[in-house]
CSV table of C-alpha atoms in Angstrom, one decimal:
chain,number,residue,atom,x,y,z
A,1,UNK,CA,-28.8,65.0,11.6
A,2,UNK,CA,-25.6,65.9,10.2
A,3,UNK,CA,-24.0,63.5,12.5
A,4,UNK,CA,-25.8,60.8,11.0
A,5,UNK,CA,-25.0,61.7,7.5
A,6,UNK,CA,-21.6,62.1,8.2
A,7,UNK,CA,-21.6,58.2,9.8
A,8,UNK,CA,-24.1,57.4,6.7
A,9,UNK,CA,-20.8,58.7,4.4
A,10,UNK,CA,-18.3,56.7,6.2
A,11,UNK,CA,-20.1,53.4,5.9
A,12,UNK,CA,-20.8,54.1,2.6
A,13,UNK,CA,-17.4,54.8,1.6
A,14,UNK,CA,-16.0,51.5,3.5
A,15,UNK,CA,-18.3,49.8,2.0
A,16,UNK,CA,-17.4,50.7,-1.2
A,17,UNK,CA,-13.7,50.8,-1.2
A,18,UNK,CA,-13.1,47.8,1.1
A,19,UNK,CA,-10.5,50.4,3.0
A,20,UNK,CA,-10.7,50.0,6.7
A,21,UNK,CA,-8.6,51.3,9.6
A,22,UNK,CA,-5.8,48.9,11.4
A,23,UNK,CA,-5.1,46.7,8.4
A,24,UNK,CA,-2.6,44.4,7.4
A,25,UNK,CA,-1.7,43.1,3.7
A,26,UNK,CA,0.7,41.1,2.1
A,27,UNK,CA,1.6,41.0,-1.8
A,28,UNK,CA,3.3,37.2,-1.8
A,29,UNK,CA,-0.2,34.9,-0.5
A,30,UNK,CA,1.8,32.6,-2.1
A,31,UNK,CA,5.3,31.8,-2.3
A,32,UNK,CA,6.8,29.2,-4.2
A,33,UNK,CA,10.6,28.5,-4.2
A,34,UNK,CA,12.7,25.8,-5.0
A,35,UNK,CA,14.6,24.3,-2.5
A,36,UNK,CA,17.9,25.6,-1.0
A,37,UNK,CA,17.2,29.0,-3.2
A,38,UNK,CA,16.1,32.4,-1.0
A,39,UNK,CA,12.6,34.0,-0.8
A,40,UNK,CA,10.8,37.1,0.4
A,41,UNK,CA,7.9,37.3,2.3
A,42,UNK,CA,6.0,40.8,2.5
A,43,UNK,CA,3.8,42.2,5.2
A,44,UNK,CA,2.4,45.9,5.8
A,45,UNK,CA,0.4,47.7,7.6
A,46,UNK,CA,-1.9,50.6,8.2
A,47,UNK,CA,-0.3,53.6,9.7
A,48,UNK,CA,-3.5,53.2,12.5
A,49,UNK,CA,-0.8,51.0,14.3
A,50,UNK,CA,1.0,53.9,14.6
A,51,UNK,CA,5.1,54.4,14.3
A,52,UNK,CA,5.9,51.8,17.0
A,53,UNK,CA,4.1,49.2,15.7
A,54,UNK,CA,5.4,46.1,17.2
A,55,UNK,CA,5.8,43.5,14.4
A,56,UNK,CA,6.2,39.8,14.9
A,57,UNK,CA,6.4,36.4,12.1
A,58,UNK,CA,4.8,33.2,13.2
A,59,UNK,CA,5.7,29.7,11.3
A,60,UNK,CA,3.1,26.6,11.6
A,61,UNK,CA,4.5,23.6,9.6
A,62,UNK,CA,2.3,21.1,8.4
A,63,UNK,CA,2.0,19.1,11.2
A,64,UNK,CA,0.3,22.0,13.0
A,65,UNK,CA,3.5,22.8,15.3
A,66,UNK,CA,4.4,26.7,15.9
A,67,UNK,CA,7.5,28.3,16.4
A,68,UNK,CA,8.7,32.4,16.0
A,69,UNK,CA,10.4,33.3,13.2
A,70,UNK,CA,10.8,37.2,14.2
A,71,UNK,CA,10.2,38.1,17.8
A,72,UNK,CA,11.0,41.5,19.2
A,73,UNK,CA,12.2,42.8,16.3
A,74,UNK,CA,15.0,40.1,16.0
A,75,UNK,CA,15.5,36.6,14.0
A,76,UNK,CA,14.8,33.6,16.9
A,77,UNK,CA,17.9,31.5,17.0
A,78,UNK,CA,16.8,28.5,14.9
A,79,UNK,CA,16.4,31.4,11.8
A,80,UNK,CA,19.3,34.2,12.7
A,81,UNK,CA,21.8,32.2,10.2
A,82,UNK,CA,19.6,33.1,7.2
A,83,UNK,CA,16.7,35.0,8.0
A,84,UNK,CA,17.1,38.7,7.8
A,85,UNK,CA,14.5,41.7,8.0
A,86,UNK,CA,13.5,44.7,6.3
A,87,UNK,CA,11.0,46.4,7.4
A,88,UNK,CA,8.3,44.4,8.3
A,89,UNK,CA,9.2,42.0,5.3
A,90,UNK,CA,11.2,38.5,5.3
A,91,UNK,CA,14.4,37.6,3.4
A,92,UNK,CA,15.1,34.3,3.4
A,93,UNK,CA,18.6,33.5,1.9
A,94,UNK,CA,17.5,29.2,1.8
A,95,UNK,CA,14.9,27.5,2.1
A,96,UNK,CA,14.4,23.4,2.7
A,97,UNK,CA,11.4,21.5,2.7
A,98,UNK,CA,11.1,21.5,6.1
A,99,UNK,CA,10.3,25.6,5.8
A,100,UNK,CA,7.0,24.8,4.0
A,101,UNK,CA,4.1,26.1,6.0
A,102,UNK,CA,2.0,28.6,6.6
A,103,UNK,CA,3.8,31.8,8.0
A,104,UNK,CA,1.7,34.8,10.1
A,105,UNK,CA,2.5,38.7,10.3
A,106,UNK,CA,1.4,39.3,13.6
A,107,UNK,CA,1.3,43.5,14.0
A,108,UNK,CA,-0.1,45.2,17.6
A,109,UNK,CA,-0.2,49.1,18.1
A,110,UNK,CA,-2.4,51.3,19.6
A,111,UNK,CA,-4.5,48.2,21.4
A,112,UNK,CA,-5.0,47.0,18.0
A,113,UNK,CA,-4.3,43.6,16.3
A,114,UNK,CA,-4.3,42.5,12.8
A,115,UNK,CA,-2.8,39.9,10.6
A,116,UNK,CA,-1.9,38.6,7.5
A,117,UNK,CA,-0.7,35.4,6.3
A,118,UNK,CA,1.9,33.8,3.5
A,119,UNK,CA,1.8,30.1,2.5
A,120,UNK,CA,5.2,28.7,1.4
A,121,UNK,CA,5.6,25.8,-0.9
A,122,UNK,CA,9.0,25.2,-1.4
A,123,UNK,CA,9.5,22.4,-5.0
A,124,UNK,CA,11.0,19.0,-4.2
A,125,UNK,CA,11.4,16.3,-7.1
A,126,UNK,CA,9.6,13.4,-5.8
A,127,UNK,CA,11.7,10.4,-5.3
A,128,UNK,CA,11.4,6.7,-6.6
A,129,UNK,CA,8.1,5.5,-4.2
A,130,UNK,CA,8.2,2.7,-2.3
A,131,UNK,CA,5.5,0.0,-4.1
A,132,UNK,CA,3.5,-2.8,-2.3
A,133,UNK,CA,2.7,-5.3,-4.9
A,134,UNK,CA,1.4,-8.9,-4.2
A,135,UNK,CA,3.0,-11.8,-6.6
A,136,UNK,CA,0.2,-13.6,-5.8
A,137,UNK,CA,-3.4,-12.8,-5.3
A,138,UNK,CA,-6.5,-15.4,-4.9
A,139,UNK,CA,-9.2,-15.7,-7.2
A,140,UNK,CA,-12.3,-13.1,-5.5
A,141,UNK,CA,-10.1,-11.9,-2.7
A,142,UNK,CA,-9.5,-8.0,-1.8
A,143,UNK,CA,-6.4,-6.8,-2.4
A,144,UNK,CA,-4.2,-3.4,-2.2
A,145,UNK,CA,-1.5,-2.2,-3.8
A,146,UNK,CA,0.4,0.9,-2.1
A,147,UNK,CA,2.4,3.4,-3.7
A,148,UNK,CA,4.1,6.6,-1.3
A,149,UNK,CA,6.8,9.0,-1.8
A,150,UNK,CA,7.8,11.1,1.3
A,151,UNK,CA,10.6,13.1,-0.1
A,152,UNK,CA,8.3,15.2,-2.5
A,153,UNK,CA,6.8,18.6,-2.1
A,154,UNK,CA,4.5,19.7,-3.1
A,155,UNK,CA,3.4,16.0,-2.1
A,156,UNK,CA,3.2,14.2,-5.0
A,157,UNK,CA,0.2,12.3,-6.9
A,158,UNK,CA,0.2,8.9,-8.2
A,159,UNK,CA,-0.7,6.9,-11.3
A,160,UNK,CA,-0.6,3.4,-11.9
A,161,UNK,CA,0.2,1.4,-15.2
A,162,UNK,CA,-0.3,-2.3,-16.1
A,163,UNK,CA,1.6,-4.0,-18.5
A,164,UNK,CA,3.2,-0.4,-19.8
A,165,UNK,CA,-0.2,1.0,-20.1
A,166,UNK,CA,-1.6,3.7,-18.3
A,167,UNK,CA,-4.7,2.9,-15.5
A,168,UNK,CA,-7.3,5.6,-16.1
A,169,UNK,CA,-8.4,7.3,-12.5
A,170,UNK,CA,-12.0,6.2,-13.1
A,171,UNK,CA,-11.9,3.2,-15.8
A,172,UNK,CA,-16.1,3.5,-15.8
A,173,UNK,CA,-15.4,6.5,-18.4
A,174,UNK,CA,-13.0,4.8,-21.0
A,175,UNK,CA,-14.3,1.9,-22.9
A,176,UNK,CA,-11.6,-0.3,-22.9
A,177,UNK,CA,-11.4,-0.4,-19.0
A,178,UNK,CA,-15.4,-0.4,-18.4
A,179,UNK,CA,-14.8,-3.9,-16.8
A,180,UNK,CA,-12.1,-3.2,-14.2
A,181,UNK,CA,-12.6,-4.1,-11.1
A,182,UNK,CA,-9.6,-1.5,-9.4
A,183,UNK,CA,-10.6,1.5,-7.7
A,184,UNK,CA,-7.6,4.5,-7.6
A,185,UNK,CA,-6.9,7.1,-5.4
A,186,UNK,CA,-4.5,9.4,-7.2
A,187,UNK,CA,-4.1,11.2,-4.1
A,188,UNK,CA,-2.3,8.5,-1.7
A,189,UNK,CA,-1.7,6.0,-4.6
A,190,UNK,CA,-3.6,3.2,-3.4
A,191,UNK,CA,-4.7,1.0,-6.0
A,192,UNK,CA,-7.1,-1.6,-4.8
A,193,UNK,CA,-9.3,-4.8,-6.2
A,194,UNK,CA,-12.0,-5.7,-4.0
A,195,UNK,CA,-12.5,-8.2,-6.2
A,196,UNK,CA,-9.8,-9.3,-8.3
A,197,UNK,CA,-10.1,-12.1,-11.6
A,198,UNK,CA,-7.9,-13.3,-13.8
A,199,UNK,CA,-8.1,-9.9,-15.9
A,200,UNK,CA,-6.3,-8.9,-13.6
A,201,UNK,CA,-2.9,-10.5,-13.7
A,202,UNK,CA,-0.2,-8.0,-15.1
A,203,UNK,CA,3.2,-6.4,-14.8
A,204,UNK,CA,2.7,-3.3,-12.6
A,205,UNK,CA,4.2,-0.2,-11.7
A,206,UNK,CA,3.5,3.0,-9.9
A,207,UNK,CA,4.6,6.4,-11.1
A,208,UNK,CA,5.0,9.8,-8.1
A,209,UNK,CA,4.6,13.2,-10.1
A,210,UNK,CA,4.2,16.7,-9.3
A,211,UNK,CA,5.4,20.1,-10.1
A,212,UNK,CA,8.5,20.6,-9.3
A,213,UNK,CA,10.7,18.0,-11.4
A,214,UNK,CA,10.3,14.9,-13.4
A,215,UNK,CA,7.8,12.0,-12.4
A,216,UNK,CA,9.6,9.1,-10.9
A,217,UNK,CA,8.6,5.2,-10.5
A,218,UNK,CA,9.1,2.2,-8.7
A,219,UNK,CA,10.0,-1.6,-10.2
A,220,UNK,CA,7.6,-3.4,-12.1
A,221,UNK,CA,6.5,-6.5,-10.5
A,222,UNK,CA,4.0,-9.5,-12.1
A,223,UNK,CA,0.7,-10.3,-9.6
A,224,UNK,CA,-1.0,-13.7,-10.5
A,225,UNK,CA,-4.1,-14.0,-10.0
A,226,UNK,CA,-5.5,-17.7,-9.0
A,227,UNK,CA,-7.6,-19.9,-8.1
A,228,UNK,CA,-7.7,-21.5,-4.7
A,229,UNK,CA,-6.6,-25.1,-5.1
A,230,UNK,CA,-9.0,-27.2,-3.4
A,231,UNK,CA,-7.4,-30.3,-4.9
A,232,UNK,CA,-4.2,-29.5,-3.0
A,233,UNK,CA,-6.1,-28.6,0.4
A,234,UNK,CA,-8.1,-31.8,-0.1
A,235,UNK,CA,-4.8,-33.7,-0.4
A,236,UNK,CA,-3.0,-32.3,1.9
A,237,UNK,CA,-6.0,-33.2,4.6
A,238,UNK,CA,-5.7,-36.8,3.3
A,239,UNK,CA,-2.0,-37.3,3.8
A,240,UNK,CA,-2.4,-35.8,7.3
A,241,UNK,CA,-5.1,-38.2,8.7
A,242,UNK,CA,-2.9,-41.0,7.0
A,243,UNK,CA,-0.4,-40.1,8.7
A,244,UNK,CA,-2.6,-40.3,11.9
A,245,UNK,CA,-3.8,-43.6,11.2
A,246,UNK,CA,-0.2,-44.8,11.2
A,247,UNK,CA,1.0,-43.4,13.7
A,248,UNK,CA,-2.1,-44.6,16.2
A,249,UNK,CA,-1.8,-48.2,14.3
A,250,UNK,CA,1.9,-48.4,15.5
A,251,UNK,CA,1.3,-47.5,18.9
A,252,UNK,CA,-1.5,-50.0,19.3
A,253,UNK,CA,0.9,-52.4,17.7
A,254,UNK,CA,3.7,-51.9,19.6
A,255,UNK,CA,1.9,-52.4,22.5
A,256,UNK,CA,0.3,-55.7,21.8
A,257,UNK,CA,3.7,-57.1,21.4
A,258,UNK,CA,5.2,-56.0,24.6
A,259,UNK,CA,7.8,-53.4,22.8
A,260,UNK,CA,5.9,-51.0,25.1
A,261,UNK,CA,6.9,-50.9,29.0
A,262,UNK,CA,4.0,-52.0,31.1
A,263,UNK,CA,3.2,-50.5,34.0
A,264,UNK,CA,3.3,-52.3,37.6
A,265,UNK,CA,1.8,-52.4,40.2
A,266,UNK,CA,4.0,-51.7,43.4
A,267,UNK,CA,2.9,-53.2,46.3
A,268,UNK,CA,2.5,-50.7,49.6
A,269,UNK,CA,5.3,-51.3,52.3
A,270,UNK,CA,4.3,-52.6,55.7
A,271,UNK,CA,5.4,-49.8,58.4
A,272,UNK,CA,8.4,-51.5,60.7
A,273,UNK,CA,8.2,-50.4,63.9
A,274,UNK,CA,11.8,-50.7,65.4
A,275,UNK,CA,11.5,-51.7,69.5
A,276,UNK,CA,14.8,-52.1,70.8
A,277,UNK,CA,15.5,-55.5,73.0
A,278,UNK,CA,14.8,-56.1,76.7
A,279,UNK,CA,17.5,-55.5,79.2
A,280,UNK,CA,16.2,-58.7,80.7
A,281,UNK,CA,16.1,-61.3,77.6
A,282,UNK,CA,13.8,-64.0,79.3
A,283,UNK,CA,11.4,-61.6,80.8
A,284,UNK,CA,8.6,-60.6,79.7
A,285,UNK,CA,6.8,-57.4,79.8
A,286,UNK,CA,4.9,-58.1,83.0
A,287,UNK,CA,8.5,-58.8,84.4
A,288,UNK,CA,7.9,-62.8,85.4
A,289,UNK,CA,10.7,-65.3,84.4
A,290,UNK,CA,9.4,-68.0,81.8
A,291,UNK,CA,11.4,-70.9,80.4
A,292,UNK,CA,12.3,-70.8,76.6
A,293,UNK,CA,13.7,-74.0,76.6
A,294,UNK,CA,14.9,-77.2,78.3
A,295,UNK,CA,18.1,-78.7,78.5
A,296,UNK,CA,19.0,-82.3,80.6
A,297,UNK,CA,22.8,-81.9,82.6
């Protein structure tokens, strides 16, 4: 009974507290650092792991790849020139935008495990994006135009602006834009007209921001939008069977006249058969002498 109460106690007080054996903590979830400055990253631990605790770091950049930062108590190679350890904490004396990630805190002892985990953002300036814009767009057609920055980090978000004005994210909510026909995704700066009209013709530009310096854009550049010229297809059809007509005219011509070659007609070639003289020229085959001709002494 006193067993039970004593279990009862424990449960109660975990419960309560949140404080359980084997744990591992970190005071910097987040760190954000601008590039090429230093950081710390924390860990520690419950003293459950016990005195030889074996302590471990674990990077995972955002492409999903892994790689050690500390293993067996020592900087890997790729880190040793500016990575240095107190504790079971992180000092980093730079950091470049390829260091932003997630990093883990692995820590084993007494055949327990436990982690915790730091995510690093380390502040880029965006850069001037590279813009897709058509100079020419068809009356009703789809269109898209792109906007990316790959040098910015966080990554950056995108606006768009039309003749120096600014392109609400969702024009359904401003009056002056309630009959747009773009759709824009502030998140990989696409802005597209499934649609487009007239209206739509403009000077446009697309602007990267985010938090760690000042927006930056791209050059402006004027899409048309127009109608398809039938009259020119129409014409151009015309011309082409014109020229057809010609062309077959002059053939049929040329040939009448004779200006063409004609083709002949070769006769086949009777097969000689070579068979060489007789020994005896006034025999025949069956060998008797015959007279081939008379003459008076």
């Amino acid at each position: 009974m006193v067993h039970r109460w004593l279990v009862s106690v424990a449960l109660f007080f975990h419960a309560a507290t949140g404080v359980s054996g084997f744990s591992v903590t970190t005071d910097t979830p987040n760190v954000q650092v601008k590039e090429n400055e230093g950081a710390d990253l924390k860990c520690s631990y419950s003293a459950d792991f016990g005195s030889d605790a074996r302590v471990e770091w674990k990077f995972s950049d955002l492409k999903g790849s892994q790689t050690y930062v500390v293993f067996n108590g020592k900087p890997t190679t790729p880190y040793s020139s500016r990575v240095t350890t107190y504790g079971s904490n992180l000092r980093f004396s730079k950091m470049t935008r390829n260091d932003n990630g997630v990093y883990d805190c692995e820590v084993s002892g007494n055949g327990k495990f436990g982690e915790a985990r730091v995510k690093v953002t380390v502040l880029v300036p965006p850069s001037p994006p590279l813009c897709r814009i058509p100079n020419s767009v068809t009356t009703g057609k789809s269109t898209i135009l792109s906007c990316h920055d790959n040098d910015g980090s966080p990554p950056p978000q995108y606006k768009w602006y039309k003749n120096g004005v600014l392109l609400p994210a969702d024009p359904s909510k401003i009056a002056g834009f309630k009959n747009a026909t773009y759709q824009l995704n502030a998140v990989n700066g696409n802005l597209e007209f499934r649609s487009a009209t007239k209206m739509d013709s403009g000077q446009y530009y697309c602007e990267a921001f985010n938090i760690a310096g000042p927006p930056q854009r791209c050059k402006s550049v004027n899409m048309e939008v127009r109608d398809l010229n039938t009259g020119g297809i129409v014409a151009a059809v015309i011309v082409v069977l014109l020229l057809l007509a010609l062309l077959g005219f002059g053939i049929w011509y040329a040939n009448k006249k004779g200006y063409l070659p004609r083709k002949t007609e070769s006769k086949p070639k009777p097969n000689v058969v070579y068979q060489p003289p007789s020994l005896y020229g006034g025999e025949d085959e069956d060998g008797d002498f015959k007279q081939k001709s008379s003459f008076v002494v």
